[in-house]
Amino acid sequence: MAKPMLCTQCGTIRPPRGVTPGSGWITFVLLWCFVVPALIYWIWRHTSTYLVCAQCGSKSVIPPRTPVAQDMIATRPLVAASLAQEEQRRRDIKVGTAVVVGIVVLVIVLSKITSCAAGH
């Protein structure tokens, strides 16, 4: 799971999304016509990937532990609320994962018990 980042433009704290410049269609067309330029273009695209805010698309994302981010969290109530929402979302994901793992383990144990009981 990607680490959450603070957008200095909109104040959202969420995991950013990666953006690859260029076009997949151009890569595809170049690949059919010119293999070497296609490889060069593909390498450029994938080495130039950058992170943007998942909410507004701004490139101005910083880790929430930096001094600038800490100042924004302390002075802007909406940014602090966004941090609280992100922390709650991450806790919910952990709890949901634990519940699913528990159910899978329970199903496996019950299937073993029933197969042992049917074998006797």
PDB file of C-alpha atoms in Angstrom:
ATOM      1  CA  MET A   1       0.000   0.000   0.000  1.00  0.00           C
ATOM      2  CA  ALA A   2       1.355   3.426  -0.916  1.00  0.00           C
ATOM      3  CA  LYS A   3       2.202   5.794   1.887  1.00  0.00           C
ATOM      4  CA  PRO A   4      -0.112   8.799   2.259  1.00  0.00           C
ATOM      5  CA  MET A   5       1.175  12.194   1.153  1.00  0.00           C
ATOM      6  CA  LEU A   6      -0.082  15.700   1.896  1.00  0.00           C
ATOM      7  CA  CYS A   7      -1.139  17.827  -1.059  1.00  0.00           C
ATOM      8  CA  THR A   8      -0.069  21.413  -0.412  1.00  0.00           C
ATOM      9  CA  GLN A   9      -2.691  22.638  -2.913  1.00  0.00           C
ATOM     10  CA  CYS A  10      -5.920  21.058  -1.635  1.00  0.00           C
ATOM     11  CA  GLY A  11      -4.815  19.828   1.817  1.00  0.00           C
ATOM     12  CA  THR A  12      -5.809  16.204   1.224  1.00  0.00           C
ATOM     13  CA  ILE A  13      -3.791  13.443   2.857  1.00  0.00           C
ATOM     14  CA  ARG A  14      -4.068  10.278   0.761  1.00  0.00           C
ATOM     15  CA  PRO A  15      -1.792   7.907  -1.104  1.00  0.00           C
ATOM     16  CA  PRO A  16      -0.806   9.673  -4.330  1.00  0.00           C
ATOM     17  CA  ARG A  17      -1.193   8.150  -7.758  1.00  0.00           C
ATOM     18  CA  GLY A  18       1.608   7.743 -10.255  1.00  0.00           C
ATOM     19  CA  VAL A  19       1.377   9.446 -13.632  1.00  0.00           C
ATOM     20  CA  THR A  20       3.344   8.251 -16.632  1.00  0.00           C
ATOM     21  CA  PRO A  21       3.898  10.991 -19.236  1.00  0.00           C
ATOM     22  CA  GLY A  22       3.356  10.384 -22.913  1.00  0.00           C
ATOM     23  CA  SER A  23       0.933   8.008 -24.523  1.00  0.00           C
ATOM     24  CA  GLY A  24       0.584   4.256 -24.579  1.00  0.00           C
ATOM     25  CA  TRP A  25      -0.845   4.538 -28.092  1.00  0.00           C
ATOM     26  CA  ILE A  26       2.279   6.281 -29.349  1.00  0.00           C
ATOM     27  CA  THR A  27       4.374   3.499 -27.825  1.00  0.00           C
ATOM     28  CA  PHE A  28       2.175   0.903 -29.547  1.00  0.00           C
ATOM     29  CA  VAL A  29       2.372   2.625 -32.963  1.00  0.00           C
ATOM     30  CA  LEU A  30       6.128   3.121 -32.658  1.00  0.00           C
ATOM     31  CA  LEU A  31       6.533  -0.517 -31.699  1.00  0.00           C
ATOM     32  CA  TRP A  32       4.815  -1.602 -34.913  1.00  0.00           C
ATOM     33  CA  CYS A  33       6.827   0.786 -37.086  1.00  0.00           C
ATOM     34  CA  PHE A  34      10.169   1.474 -35.418  1.00  0.00           C
ATOM     35  CA  VAL A  35      11.395  -0.829 -32.656  1.00  0.00           C
ATOM     36  CA  VAL A  36      14.412   1.211 -31.469  1.00  0.00           C
ATOM     37  CA  PRO A  37      12.527   4.549 -31.154  1.00  0.00           C
ATOM     38  CA  ALA A  38       9.698   2.651 -29.421  1.00  0.00           C
ATOM     39  CA  LEU A  39      12.123   1.288 -26.816  1.00  0.00           C
ATOM     40  CA  ILE A  40      13.648   4.719 -26.255  1.00  0.00           C
ATOM     41  CA  TYR A  41      10.177   6.275 -25.894  1.00  0.00           C
ATOM     42  CA  TRP A  42       9.036   3.481 -23.537  1.00  0.00           C
ATOM     43  CA  ILE A  43      12.144   3.877 -21.346  1.00  0.00           C
ATOM     44  CA  TRP A  44      11.649   7.664 -21.216  1.00  0.00           C
ATOM     45  CA  ARG A  45       7.976   7.271 -20.215  1.00  0.00           C
ATOM     46  CA  HIS A  46       8.652   4.815 -17.435  1.00  0.00           C
ATOM     47  CA  THR A  47      11.658   6.634 -15.995  1.00  0.00           C
ATOM     48  CA  SER A  48       9.742   9.933 -15.950  1.00  0.00           C
ATOM     49  CA  THR A  49       6.792   8.730 -13.828  1.00  0.00           C
ATOM     50  CA  TYR A  50       5.829  11.187 -11.080  1.00  0.00           C
ATOM     51  CA  LEU A  51       3.388  11.332  -8.164  1.00  0.00           C
ATOM     52  CA  VAL A  52       0.288  13.536  -8.073  1.00  0.00           C
ATOM     53  CA  CYS A  53      -2.468  14.162  -5.557  1.00  0.00           C
ATOM     54  CA  ALA A  54      -5.240  11.584  -5.943  1.00  0.00           C
ATOM     55  CA  GLN A  55      -7.832  14.296  -5.206  1.00  0.00           C
ATOM     56  CA  CYS A  56      -6.821  17.293  -7.337  1.00  0.00           C
ATOM     57  CA  GLY A  57      -3.978  16.034  -9.560  1.00  0.00           C
ATOM     58  CA  SER A  58      -1.398  18.535  -8.264  1.00  0.00           C
ATOM     59  CA  LYS A  59       2.287  17.600  -8.295  1.00  0.00           C
ATOM     60  CA  SER A  60       2.701  19.391  -4.944  1.00  0.00           C
ATOM     61  CA  VAL A  61       2.645  16.353  -2.641  1.00  0.00           C
ATOM     62  CA  ILE A  62       4.920  16.014   0.391  1.00  0.00           C
ATOM     63  CA  PRO A  63       5.280  13.451   3.190  1.00  0.00           C
ATOM     64  CA  PRO A  64       3.086  14.315   6.218  1.00  0.00           C
ATOM     65  CA  ARG A  65       6.057  14.155   8.617  1.00  0.00           C
ATOM     66  CA  THR A  66       7.906  17.107   7.053  1.00  0.00           C
ATOM     67  CA  PRO A  67       7.956  20.440   8.931  1.00  0.00           C
ATOM     68  CA  VAL A  68       5.834  22.158   6.271  1.00  0.00           C
ATOM     69  CA  ALA A  69       3.216  19.400   6.458  1.00  0.00           C
ATOM     70  CA  GLN A  70       3.222  19.435  10.263  1.00  0.00           C
ATOM     71  CA  ASP A  71       2.643  23.196  10.192  1.00  0.00           C
ATOM     72  CA  MET A  72      -0.293  22.767   7.773  1.00  0.00           C
ATOM     73  CA  ILE A  73      -1.800  20.028   9.945  1.00  0.00           C
ATOM     74  CA  ALA A  74      -1.470  22.183  13.059  1.00  0.00           C
ATOM     75  CA  THR A  75      -2.921  25.361  11.539  1.00  0.00           C
ATOM     76  CA  ARG A  76      -5.588  24.122   9.107  1.00  0.00           C
ATOM     77  CA  PRO A  77      -8.514  22.148  10.556  1.00  0.00           C
ATOM     78  CA  LEU A  78      -9.454  20.613   7.188  1.00  0.00           C
ATOM     79  CA  VAL A  79      -5.954  19.209   6.741  1.00  0.00           C
ATOM     80  CA  ALA A  80      -6.063  17.739  10.251  1.00  0.00           C
ATOM     81  CA  ALA A  81      -9.473  16.208   9.430  1.00  0.00           C
ATOM     82  CA  SER A  82      -8.044  14.728   6.227  1.00  0.00           C
ATOM     83  CA  LEU A  83      -5.211  13.150   8.249  1.00  0.00           C
ATOM     84  CA  ALA A  84      -7.731  11.664  10.692  1.00  0.00           C
ATOM     85  CA  GLN A  85      -9.786  10.243   7.792  1.00  0.00           C
ATOM     86  CA  GLU A  86      -6.706   8.678   6.221  1.00  0.00           C
ATOM     87  CA  GLU A  87      -5.644   7.112   9.514  1.00  0.00           C
ATOM     88  CA  GLN A  88      -9.177   5.718   9.990  1.00  0.00           C
ATOM     89  CA  ARG A  89      -9.187   4.360   6.429  1.00  0.00           C
ATOM     90  CA  ARG A  90      -5.866   2.591   7.047  1.00  0.00           C
ATOM     91  CA  ARG A  91      -7.174   1.107  10.323  1.00  0.00           C
ATOM     92  CA  ASP A  92     -10.327  -0.087   8.552  1.00  0.00           C
ATOM     93  CA  ILE A  93      -8.222  -1.804   5.890  1.00  0.00           C
ATOM     94  CA  LYS A  94      -6.142  -3.559   8.555  1.00  0.00           C
ATOM     95  CA  VAL A  95      -9.254  -4.724  10.429  1.00  0.00           C
ATOM     96  CA  GLY A  96     -10.906  -5.888   7.210  1.00  0.00           C
ATOM     97  CA  THR A  97      -7.802  -7.830   6.235  1.00  0.00           C
ATOM     98  CA  ALA A  98      -7.642  -9.459   9.671  1.00  0.00           C
ATOM     99  CA  VAL A  99     -11.319 -10.457   9.440  1.00  0.00           C
ATOM    100  CA  VAL A 100     -10.868 -11.999   5.977  1.00  0.00           C
ATOM    101  CA  VAL A 101      -7.761 -13.915   7.096  1.00  0.00           C
ATOM    102  CA  GLY A 102      -9.636 -15.128  10.181  1.00  0.00           C
ATOM    103  CA  ILE A 103     -12.550 -16.357   8.073  1.00  0.00           C
ATOM    104  CA  VAL A 104     -10.206 -18.181   5.686  1.00  0.00           C
ATOM    105  CA  VAL A 105      -8.383 -19.855   8.593  1.00  0.00           C
ATOM    106  CA  LEU A 106     -11.718 -20.820  10.170  1.00  0.00           C
ATOM    107  CA  VAL A 107     -12.953 -22.358   6.912  1.00  0.00           C
ATOM    108  CA  ILE A 108      -9.706 -24.340   6.538  1.00  0.00           C
ATOM    109  CA  VAL A 109      -9.854 -25.587  10.138  1.00  0.00           C
ATOM    110  CA  LEU A 110     -13.535 -26.540   9.818  1.00  0.00           C
ATOM    111  CA  SER A 111     -12.904 -28.372   6.555  1.00  0.00           C
ATOM    112  CA  LYS A 112     -10.056 -30.339   8.185  1.00  0.00           C
ATOM    113  CA  ILE A 113     -12.243 -31.193  11.172  1.00  0.00           C
ATOM    114  CA  THR A 114     -15.121 -32.380   8.988  1.00  0.00           C
ATOM    115  CA  SER A 115     -12.824 -34.404   6.737  1.00  0.00           C
ATOM    116  CA  CYS A 116     -11.224 -36.078   9.789  1.00  0.00           C
ATOM    117  CA  ALA A 117     -14.650 -36.785  11.324  1.00  0.00           C
ATOM    118  CA  ALA A 118     -15.935 -38.243   8.035  1.00  0.00           C
ATOM    119  CA  GLY A 119     -12.857 -40.491   7.769  1.00  0.00           C
ATOM    120  CA  HIS A 120     -13.456 -42.200  11.122  1.00  0.00           C
TER     121      HIS A 120
END
